[in-house]
XYZ file of C-alpha atoms in Angstrom:
665
model
C 31.516 -4.506 56.298
C 34.554 -6.654 55.514
C 32.299 -9.059 53.592
C 30.976 -6.153 51.486
C 34.563 -5.090 50.765
C 35.436 -8.625 49.722
C 32.494 -8.783 47.312
C 33.443 -5.373 45.883
C 36.985 -6.634 45.374
C 35.744 -9.657 43.411
C 33.564 -7.459 41.170
C 36.337 -5.014 40.393
C 39.072 -7.582 39.892
C 37.723 -8.606 36.438
C 36.153 -6.858 33.428
C 32.373 -7.044 33.058
C 31.558 -8.181 29.496
C 28.824 -6.387 27.499
C 28.529 -7.861 23.997
C 27.265 -5.515 21.289
C 26.049 -6.574 17.835
C 27.189 -3.622 15.734
C 26.046 -5.021 12.373
C 23.636 -7.759 11.279
C 22.117 -7.657 7.796
C 21.507 -9.871 4.754
C 23.579 -9.976 1.592
C 22.145 -11.137 -1.725
C 20.300 -8.142 -3.091
C 18.928 -6.385 -0.015
C 17.955 -9.753 1.447
C 16.216 -11.166 -1.638
C 17.483 -14.617 -2.639
C 16.388 -16.936 -5.416
C 15.429 -20.457 -4.366
C 18.681 -21.917 -5.712
C 20.909 -19.369 -3.937
C 22.585 -19.852 -0.566
C 21.456 -17.190 1.919
C 24.292 -15.113 3.343
C 24.423 -12.580 6.149
C 27.037 -10.340 7.650
C 27.494 -9.848 11.368
C 29.965 -7.950 13.524
C 30.404 -8.108 17.282
C 31.997 -5.754 19.769
C 33.290 -7.022 23.095
C 36.374 -7.055 25.291
C 36.710 -10.810 24.793
C 38.439 -11.936 21.565
C 35.757 -14.538 20.759
C 32.067 -14.738 21.616
C 29.688 -17.697 21.271
C 26.092 -17.337 20.193
C 23.328 -18.456 17.852
C 21.363 -17.365 14.820
C 17.781 -18.642 14.858
C 15.748 -18.857 11.656
C 11.929 -18.650 11.800
C 9.449 -18.994 8.952
C 6.605 -16.527 8.357
C 4.400 -18.422 10.827
C 6.987 -17.897 13.582
C 8.127 -21.539 13.666
C 11.838 -22.168 14.265
C 13.257 -24.086 11.303
C 16.975 -23.800 12.016
C 19.425 -22.759 14.739
C 23.065 -22.126 13.925
C 25.686 -22.092 16.706
C 28.671 -19.824 16.087
C 31.939 -18.809 17.722
C 32.877 -15.439 16.246
C 35.892 -13.191 16.686
C 34.986 -9.722 17.862
C 35.838 -6.581 15.913
C 35.641 -8.391 12.592
C 32.886 -8.479 9.963
C 31.866 -12.099 9.397
C 29.928 -13.561 6.450
C 27.637 -16.343 7.609
C 26.144 -18.837 5.167
C 22.842 -20.433 6.132
C 21.243 -23.632 4.927
C 18.655 -23.197 2.191
C 15.223 -23.346 3.867
C 13.871 -25.649 1.148
C 10.746 -23.505 0.774
C 9.888 -20.078 -0.499
C 8.825 -17.327 1.840
C 9.722 -14.694 4.392
C 12.146 -15.706 7.133
C 13.048 -13.839 10.309
C 16.522 -14.236 11.817
C 17.511 -13.479 15.369
C 21.173 -13.273 16.382
C 21.926 -13.756 20.100
C 25.402 -13.272 21.520
C 25.862 -12.741 25.226
C 23.020 -10.539 26.331
C 22.723 -8.822 22.963
C 20.266 -9.646 20.193
C 19.513 -8.301 16.712
C 16.883 -9.023 14.075
C 17.304 -9.391 10.324
C 15.342 -11.166 7.608
C 15.403 -12.674 4.143
C 13.041 -13.570 1.321
C 13.338 -16.729 -0.778
C 11.484 -16.637 -4.099
C 11.723 -18.454 -7.469
C 13.344 -16.718 -10.411
C 11.042 -15.395 -13.121
C 12.099 -16.130 -16.689
C 10.314 -13.059 -18.039
C 9.299 -9.841 -16.296
C 5.861 -8.280 -16.818
C 6.101 -4.515 -17.539
C 2.673 -4.022 -15.910
C 4.469 -4.230 -12.561
C 6.556 -1.055 -12.648
C 8.338 0.554 -9.709
C 9.640 4.063 -9.188
C 13.400 4.259 -8.654
C 14.100 5.113 -5.033
C 17.907 5.177 -4.757
C 19.996 5.777 -7.876
C 23.165 5.583 -5.796
C 22.497 1.995 -4.696
C 22.687 -0.505 -7.600
C 21.499 -3.313 -5.299
C 18.100 -1.625 -4.988
C 17.427 -2.119 -8.700
C 18.688 -5.699 -8.692
C 16.464 -6.363 -5.653
C 13.232 -5.112 -7.256
C 13.980 -7.134 -10.398
C 14.378 -10.241 -8.209
C 10.947 -9.496 -6.732
C 9.554 -9.556 -10.283
C 9.106 -5.907 -11.212
C 9.475 -5.593 -14.973
C 9.345 -1.814 -15.343
C 11.099 1.196 -13.876
C 9.844 4.762 -13.708
C 12.557 7.235 -14.665
C 11.853 10.333 -12.630
C 13.485 13.646 -13.480
C 11.824 15.609 -10.665
C 15.053 16.092 -8.721
C 16.580 18.214 -11.475
C 15.448 21.866 -11.062
C 17.976 23.875 -13.064
C 16.131 27.200 -13.500
C 17.733 30.460 -12.359
C 17.163 34.044 -13.432
C 18.908 35.353 -16.556
C 20.331 31.949 -17.516
C 22.203 31.548 -20.786
C 20.157 29.047 -22.885
C 23.140 27.285 -24.472
C 25.014 27.015 -21.176
C 21.872 25.875 -19.390
C 21.268 23.134 -21.948
C 24.842 21.910 -21.540
C 24.499 22.035 -17.746
C 21.385 19.853 -17.894
C 23.027 17.487 -20.366
C 26.123 17.048 -18.189
C 24.284 16.732 -14.874
C 25.200 13.785 -12.678
C 21.481 13.189 -12.240
C 20.893 12.437 -15.925
C 24.249 10.724 -16.444
C 23.568 7.976 -13.921
C 20.052 7.415 -15.277
C 21.489 7.057 -18.774
C 24.166 4.648 -17.537
C 21.583 2.502 -15.759
C 19.319 2.322 -18.808
C 22.262 1.316 -20.992
C 23.192 -1.462 -18.568
C 19.603 -2.728 -18.118
C 18.008 -2.956 -21.560
C 15.647 -5.717 -20.397
C 13.486 -3.362 -18.305
C 10.427 -1.463 -19.518
C 10.828 2.252 -18.786
C 8.234 4.907 -18.005
C 9.283 8.552 -18.025
C 7.997 11.046 -15.499
C 8.079 14.822 -15.219
C 6.799 16.290 -11.969
C 4.892 19.532 -12.398
C 5.467 20.552 -8.773
C 7.787 23.533 -8.366
C 9.116 24.570 -4.946
C 8.123 24.404 -1.293
C 8.237 27.629 0.699
C 10.926 26.221 3.011
C 12.955 24.606 0.235
C 16.596 25.472 -0.343
C 17.642 27.260 -3.524
C 14.280 28.744 -4.432
C 15.050 31.245 -7.220
C 14.778 34.726 -5.644
C 12.981 36.181 -8.650
C 10.100 33.720 -8.184
C 9.733 34.730 -4.535
C 9.945 38.427 -5.511
C 7.248 38.073 -8.167
C 4.957 36.357 -5.687
C 5.535 38.950 -2.977
C 4.798 41.755 -5.437
C 1.491 40.164 -6.352
C 2.446 38.867 -9.787
C 2.130 35.346 -11.196
C 5.111 33.507 -9.645
C 6.648 31.826 -12.629
C 8.175 33.845 -15.495
C 8.246 32.677 -19.108
C 11.931 31.785 -18.690
C 10.987 29.227 -16.049
C 8.905 27.357 -18.614
C 11.620 27.734 -21.267
C 13.975 25.933 -18.897
C 11.319 23.287 -18.197
C 10.985 22.572 -21.933
C 14.756 22.373 -22.220
C 14.855 19.771 -19.452
C 12.198 17.685 -21.207
C 14.183 17.801 -24.438
C 17.419 16.713 -22.758
C 15.825 13.917 -20.736
C 14.156 12.643 -23.903
C 17.483 12.781 -25.780
C 19.213 10.889 -22.968
C 16.668 8.028 -23.125
C 17.486 7.405 -26.823
C 13.857 6.790 -27.731
C 13.478 3.881 -25.301
C 10.614 5.511 -23.392
C 7.234 5.530 -25.105
C 5.097 6.503 -22.111
C 5.564 9.807 -20.290
C 3.697 10.815 -17.124
C 3.061 14.451 -16.173
C 2.583 14.283 -12.456
C 1.195 16.633 -9.792
C -1.498 15.943 -7.214
C -3.162 19.223 -8.060
C -6.283 18.322 -6.061
C -4.068 18.575 -2.972
C -1.605 21.214 -4.214
C -4.241 23.925 -4.619
C -5.032 23.631 -0.891
C -1.387 23.568 0.232
C -0.133 26.863 1.669
C 3.416 25.452 1.836
C 3.810 25.773 -1.942
C 5.900 28.722 -3.040
C 2.783 29.977 -4.839
C 0.675 29.437 -1.680
C -1.486 27.065 -3.719
C -4.861 28.107 -5.064
C -5.438 29.493 -8.568
C -1.737 30.161 -9.215
C -0.906 26.483 -8.733
C -3.866 25.483 -10.890
C -2.772 27.790 -13.703
C 0.793 26.497 -13.455
C -0.464 22.902 -13.702
C -2.374 23.635 -16.910
C 0.443 25.637 -18.501
C 3.086 23.008 -17.669
C 0.917 20.122 -18.861
C 0.216 21.756 -22.220
C 3.862 22.705 -22.790
C 5.097 19.233 -21.827
C 2.536 17.546 -24.072
C 3.447 19.718 -27.060
C 7.168 19.156 -26.511
C 6.942 15.377 -26.122
C 4.691 15.007 -29.172
C 7.106 17.121 -31.196
C 9.970 14.858 -30.161
C 8.022 11.610 -30.646
C 4.523 11.786 -32.189
C 3.918 8.120 -31.315
C 4.566 8.451 -27.590
C 1.782 8.353 -25.005
C 1.403 11.260 -22.577
C -0.378 10.542 -19.288
C -1.794 13.365 -17.149
C -1.700 12.505 -13.438
C -3.573 15.224 -11.533
C -5.404 13.419 -8.732
C -4.425 11.934 -5.376
C -7.882 10.414 -4.965
C -9.115 13.451 -3.079
C -10.847 14.745 -6.203
C -12.725 11.447 -6.515
C -13.583 10.400 -2.986
C -14.335 13.779 -1.370
C -15.897 15.918 -4.117
C -19.423 15.783 -5.456
C -19.686 14.949 -8.240
C -16.491 12.857 -8.347
C -13.657 14.168 -10.542
C -14.962 17.740 -10.308
C -11.492 19.297 -10.566
C -10.105 16.704 -13.006
C -13.011 17.348 -15.334
C -12.283 21.089 -15.185
C -8.630 20.455 -16.079
C -9.426 18.129 -18.967
C -11.919 20.658 -20.346
C -9.179 23.301 -20.512
C -6.447 21.014 -21.846
C -8.010 20.957 -25.317
C -7.359 17.229 -25.699
C -3.649 17.516 -24.883
C -3.411 14.176 -23.071
C -3.616 10.512 -24.118
C -4.486 8.830 -20.828
C -5.389 9.645 -17.224
C -3.011 8.698 -14.438
C -4.061 8.273 -10.824
C -2.363 8.389 -7.472
C -5.144 6.040 -6.474
C -5.473 6.557 -2.725
C -8.805 5.747 -1.094
C -8.162 6.613 2.547
C -5.483 6.444 5.213
C -2.177 5.050 3.940
C 0.084 6.039 6.858
C 1.033 4.100 9.973
C 2.808 7.050 11.550
C 1.623 8.792 14.691
C 0.327 5.610 16.305
C -2.022 4.638 13.495
C -2.512 0.889 13.207
C -4.866 0.515 10.228
C -4.542 1.205 6.509
C -7.725 1.754 4.492
C -8.561 -1.533 2.725
C -8.432 -1.302 -1.093
C -11.841 -2.966 -1.295
C -13.322 0.331 -0.072
C -13.518 2.067 -3.420
C -10.242 1.422 -5.265
C -11.643 -0.641 -8.138
C -14.629 1.643 -8.717
C -12.248 4.612 -8.745
C -10.323 2.979 -11.607
C -13.449 2.051 -13.549
C -14.908 5.554 -13.236
C -11.588 7.070 -14.399
C -11.788 4.948 -17.548
C -15.290 6.300 -18.222
C -14.079 9.860 -17.651
C -11.224 9.321 -20.094
C -13.658 8.160 -22.790
C -15.896 11.176 -22.166
C -13.053 13.344 -23.464
C -12.589 11.351 -26.655
C -9.799 9.012 -25.534
C -9.726 5.203 -25.574
C -10.160 4.776 -21.813
C -6.533 3.964 -21.003
C -5.555 4.853 -17.439
C -2.475 4.213 -15.332
C -1.926 3.925 -11.592
C 1.097 5.985 -10.631
C 1.138 5.704 -6.864
C -0.319 3.919 -3.806
C 2.422 4.332 -1.241
C 2.238 3.077 2.343
C 4.014 5.042 5.079
C 5.582 2.811 7.718
C 5.684 3.560 11.465
C 8.516 5.692 12.777
C 11.810 3.808 13.002
C 11.929 4.651 16.709
C 8.765 2.594 17.268
C 10.740 -0.584 16.436
C 7.630 -2.234 15.033
C 8.109 -6.058 15.074
C 9.390 -7.079 11.671
C 6.909 -9.975 11.394
C 4.195 -8.662 13.716
C 0.518 -8.027 13.030
C 1.041 -4.507 11.647
C 3.566 -5.612 9.043
C 1.490 -8.675 8.141
C -1.466 -6.337 7.557
C 0.690 -4.251 5.220
C 1.810 -7.379 3.364
C -1.782 -8.531 2.869
C -2.950 -5.128 1.606
C -0.007 -4.799 -0.796
C -1.002 -8.082 -2.441
C -4.678 -7.097 -2.586
C -3.746 -3.752 -4.169
C -1.885 -5.522 -6.957
C -4.690 -8.008 -7.573
C -7.474 -5.398 -7.703
C -5.534 -3.053 -9.996
C -4.555 -5.960 -12.268
C -8.242 -6.967 -12.513
C -9.100 -3.779 -14.464
C -8.421 -3.891 -18.189
C -6.815 -1.015 -20.073
C -4.121 -0.293 -17.476
C -0.684 -0.655 -19.112
C 1.230 -0.262 -15.857
C 0.945 0.199 -12.114
C 3.910 2.244 -10.903
C 4.661 1.031 -7.398
C 6.080 3.656 -5.028
C 8.256 2.573 -2.116
C 10.439 5.600 -1.527
C 11.948 6.505 1.821
C 15.435 7.775 2.625
C 16.854 6.713 5.989
C 13.433 5.400 6.980
C 11.597 2.106 6.815
C 10.037 1.358 3.439
C 7.037 -0.858 2.728
C 9.213 -3.650 1.356
C 12.370 -3.091 3.437
C 13.362 -2.121 6.938
C 16.296 0.205 7.391
C 19.288 -1.257 9.238
C 22.759 0.159 9.756
C 26.218 -1.292 10.007
C 28.931 -0.298 12.479
C 29.780 2.707 10.289
C 26.120 3.794 10.390
C 25.741 3.209 6.672
C 22.070 2.543 5.953
C 21.223 -0.878 4.572
C 18.016 -2.871 4.053
C 16.434 -6.083 5.279
C 13.038 -7.170 3.865
C 9.609 -6.891 5.462
C 6.867 -9.543 4.872
C 5.430 -7.283 2.138
C 8.433 -8.190 -0.029
C 7.351 -11.831 -0.316
C 3.644 -10.992 -0.687
C 4.487 -8.676 -3.585
C 6.902 -11.192 -5.130
C 4.366 -14.038 -4.972
C 1.544 -11.910 -6.350
C 3.680 -10.633 -9.217
C 4.961 -14.129 -10.068
C 1.438 -15.542 -10.066
C -0.236 -12.756 -12.063
C 2.565 -11.806 -14.479
C 1.078 -11.671 -17.990
C -2.296 -12.852 -16.636
C -5.449 -11.271 -18.102
C -8.691 -10.658 -16.226
C -11.741 -12.421 -17.633
C -14.899 -10.504 -18.438
C -16.481 -9.328 -15.164
C -13.661 -10.803 -13.055
C -14.818 -9.699 -9.609
C -16.681 -12.104 -7.329
C -18.121 -10.740 -4.065
C -19.435 -13.173 -1.477
C -20.795 -12.838 2.065
C -18.400 -12.261 4.979
C -16.493 -9.734 2.841
C -14.990 -12.496 0.714
C -13.437 -11.279 -2.542
C -12.169 -13.288 -5.495
C -10.978 -12.363 -8.991
C -10.784 -14.442 -12.157
C -7.670 -14.299 -14.350
C -6.532 -16.343 -17.349
C -2.931 -17.381 -17.900
C -1.318 -20.189 -19.911
C -4.667 -21.904 -20.447
C -5.496 -21.921 -16.735
C -7.670 -19.904 -14.385
C -5.996 -18.109 -11.507
C -8.315 -17.253 -8.628
C -6.910 -15.005 -5.857
C -9.286 -15.149 -2.888
C -9.400 -13.630 0.626
C -11.728 -11.875 3.056
C -11.472 -8.176 3.911
C -12.954 -8.119 7.421
C -10.591 -5.869 9.393
C -11.272 -7.935 12.517
C -9.202 -10.689 10.936
C -9.901 -14.318 11.705
C -10.609 -17.183 9.319
C -13.594 -17.674 7.022
C -14.073 -21.262 5.877
C -15.618 -21.775 2.447
C -16.393 -25.254 1.155
C -16.197 -25.442 -2.646
C -16.450 -28.235 -5.203
C -13.363 -28.029 -7.416
C -14.228 -28.884 -11.057
C -10.679 -30.184 -11.584
C -7.478 -30.815 -9.708
C -5.962 -27.544 -8.567
C -2.919 -25.928 -7.008
C -3.297 -23.775 -3.907
C -0.490 -21.214 -3.612
C 0.022 -19.379 -0.322
C 1.431 -15.860 -0.008
C 4.910 -17.269 0.667
C 4.815 -18.785 -2.804
C 4.537 -22.437 -1.763
C 2.152 -24.746 -3.648
C -0.157 -27.471 -2.350
C -1.938 -29.914 -4.668
C -5.739 -30.156 -4.296
C -7.730 -33.038 -5.819
C -10.943 -32.408 -7.737
C -14.073 -32.388 -5.605
C -14.939 -30.876 -2.251
C -12.347 -28.887 -0.368
C -12.500 -26.220 2.329
C -10.679 -22.952 1.659
C -9.547 -21.338 4.899
C -9.589 -17.644 4.025
C -7.846 -14.831 5.885
C -7.026 -11.185 5.084
C -4.039 -12.502 3.113
C -4.753 -13.677 -0.453
C -4.327 -17.276 -1.557
C -4.255 -18.336 -5.204
C -6.248 -21.255 -6.592
C -4.837 -22.322 -9.974
C -6.821 -24.821 -12.032
C -7.656 -25.983 -15.543
C -11.295 -25.047 -15.948
C -13.502 -22.497 -17.650
C -14.043 -19.178 -15.950
C -17.804 -19.764 -15.769
C -17.265 -23.065 -13.941
C -14.949 -21.445 -11.399
C -17.373 -18.577 -10.870
C -20.200 -21.058 -10.253
C -17.937 -22.999 -7.887
C -17.424 -19.894 -5.758
C -21.003 -18.632 -5.854
C -22.396 -22.041 -4.891
C -19.843 -22.581 -2.128
C -20.989 -23.123 1.440
C -19.610 -21.254 4.423
C -18.610 -23.575 7.232
C -19.271 -22.719 10.893
C -20.035 -19.087 10.093
C -22.731 -16.894 11.646
C -25.520 -16.574 9.060
C -27.022 -13.367 10.437
C -25.378 -10.591 12.398
C -26.995 -7.705 14.225
C -27.601 -5.876 17.479
C -30.326 -4.226 19.525
C -30.412 -0.509 20.304
C -32.926 1.371 22.474
C -35.631 3.456 20.807
C -38.361 5.135 22.887
C -41.427 4.262 24.960
C -40.007 0.891 25.956
C -39.232 -0.095 22.379
C -35.965 -1.078 20.710
C -34.606 -1.386 17.181
C -33.349 -4.791 16.103
C -30.752 -4.375 13.337
C -30.316 -7.490 11.165
C -27.918 -8.256 8.295
C -28.156 -11.433 6.221
C -24.559 -12.504 5.599
C -25.482 -15.190 3.075
C -26.335 -15.006 -0.627
C -29.577 -16.916 0.044
C -32.856 -16.037 1.821
C -33.067 -16.537 5.598
C -35.932 -16.727 8.121
C -35.213 -15.105 11.466
C -37.306 -15.488 14.629
C -36.798 -12.961 17.412
C -38.902 -11.451 20.209
C -42.025 -13.259 19.013
C -41.655 -12.021 15.424
C -40.725 -13.787 12.206
C -38.531 -11.745 9.850
C -37.800 -12.682 6.238
C -34.379 -11.584 4.994
C -33.494 -11.737 1.334
C -29.932 -12.486 0.219
C -27.510 -9.955 1.786
C -30.465 -7.836 2.951
C -30.303 -5.382 5.849
C -33.455 -4.757 7.892
C -34.535 -2.871 11.034
C -37.372 -4.288 13.150
C -39.087 -2.687 16.171
C -39.328 -4.977 19.211
C -39.987 -4.540 22.953
C -36.849 -3.391 24.770
C -35.118 -6.530 26.154
C -34.111 -6.518 29.805
C -31.099 -8.805 29.308
C -27.748 -7.973 27.701
C -28.346 -10.369 24.793
C -31.317 -11.273 22.596
C -31.791 -14.884 21.443
C -32.404 -15.069 17.695
C -33.233 -18.259 15.793
C -31.990 -18.774 12.221
C -33.057 -22.169 10.951
C -31.909 -24.660 13.598
C -29.288 -22.276 14.967
C -29.793 -19.904 17.900
C -27.672 -16.783 18.084
C -27.196 -14.307 20.929
C -27.194 -10.734 19.612
C -25.825 -7.934 21.845
C -28.248 -5.460 23.412
C -27.224 -1.873 24.085
C -28.712 -1.052 27.498
C -27.468 2.545 27.507
C -30.935 4.091 27.692
C -31.314 7.858 27.969
C -34.187 8.590 30.334
C -36.003 11.645 29.073
C -37.754 12.350 32.396
C -35.911 12.151 35.698
C -36.466 13.671 39.150
C -34.347 16.687 39.956
C -34.269 20.291 41.100
C -36.099 22.732 38.872
C -34.011 25.747 37.912
C -34.670 28.811 35.757
C -32.199 29.658 32.991
C -31.976 33.234 31.763
C -29.781 34.915 29.161
C -28.844 38.549 28.500
C -31.003 40.277 25.948
C -28.232 40.647 23.406
C -27.279 36.944 23.220
C -28.505 35.010 20.192
C -29.660 32.460 19.208
C -32.224 31.883 21.932
C -32.548 28.165 21.189
C -30.074 25.481 20.258
C -30.576 22.088 18.685
C -28.773 18.972 19.951
C -29.561 16.540 17.131
C -27.666 13.641 18.712
C -30.352 13.373 21.406
C -33.213 14.895 19.435
C -33.522 17.617 22.082
C -34.481 21.238 21.611
C -33.380 23.726 24.246
């Protein structure tokens, strides 16, 4: 017992240290640094000791440690730490370790663009943070969407002259005007949201709620008078610098949304049409040369209705030509990683065809086929999940962001793609939220920031060639662009299982291979093997588009399975052999005593005896493959106890079909 007391005395005679890193975040512009800039970070420690020793480790995007900095820092003080320039472009993860505490931050190093392409536009996400605008310009965005949605001035019995002055003097418009005056180099797109109010929103005008509850159309004429007034004042504030205006509401979703103050349905549809016509007339009166874009679709109206664009076509029919172009919130499937989701729908699954079909629709209504892409947001996992900043999920997001940009850029007649990365006090696609010791929210970049920066830098002012898309086996995609007398060829594979696809090509000239970090490798003319992943690479070379297309289409896949397939049970001792030719050339397959001819990329089903083993040997040329066999056979007749099933006379139906098993009871 006396020994225990002695030990207790030793433990209590001193103070147990517990270091806390209360702040660790990049400077620059939200962690974006040009290649010539010195990276700087700020860090603050909390501890009972006056000084604490520790390290900051720098890793590249591949997870390799490239630098370790040892530091002795005073506690309770905010320190600025300068790091050595990495010497390469890319995404870099930093880990600070002091005592038993650790914290993660990051930075992006990218070259400076001399000229910004207005095609790459981004929606403003934080007017109160000037660094956010400087950061997106450093990433290469050349345009900014000016969004007036947050200003909802209407109230019952307003005085028109006082209301106009109130709108004109609003802080909302004043800071937009100030920013535009200070940044004349950006291309600006104007936007008016046609959405009104949510049922649970604050400050919903009582007269609108009353009209709805009494069974009338929700929105009085005065509401639209105020809307027109807002358009006039926003237009005045921009001093004629905006020539493209977007009227935005995902009406294909809004009409089904009971949370709208109108409860959705026909009221919301009528409001959409009325607002669009009034806005078009007002904008054309103020500037006859401006372009008015109608954005009515979230992708739901294209991907889930038959025929596609059923609702959009109805709207355009009733707009009497009062639009110049069609805008799209071009979603094609799941875009959220919340709620435990781990996969985002690949853009290869319908995005490009969606854009092409929208151009055709636009021409059907007498326009020139101009479309815009106004949104393709990605929702990041909950902050509480603490998703690894450079883990597989965030690398997937980075790859898809680059592929989005490439595919959209490959379609002609799109003046801008308005990137949306808006999230308040949450993780964004390009930035993770971090806080300092005062709990002020700051930002440190995700890998998507460098993938977007590299893609923008490479494709700025590039033009797609005629028929730019190249599809190859193994879900390999490539696109042909022209820029400065050279061909730019982004290439990747879209197999969600990941891995590497090796493609041997014969380069018609010396080339540059640029990785997603923005680093270049010289390739000599002649044979080379492209190691393709889900993340795009860019081959840049001096050659004709036809020669580069031929190079890709005549390329040879290295160490790849030529045919894929499986075996599934059928009936009466038979099985179905499913075969897919993964090559763009004919193949001869021998299996279960049969010879099967497969044309290029052909799929075929062959009936064979049911194998007894778990795999089926299949011969393709000189190669033997083992295809999986599904042995889960449903026996239609089995021994058992016979029972009689009866039902009351008033129960219908008296039979039920179970189509999964082809049974009839």
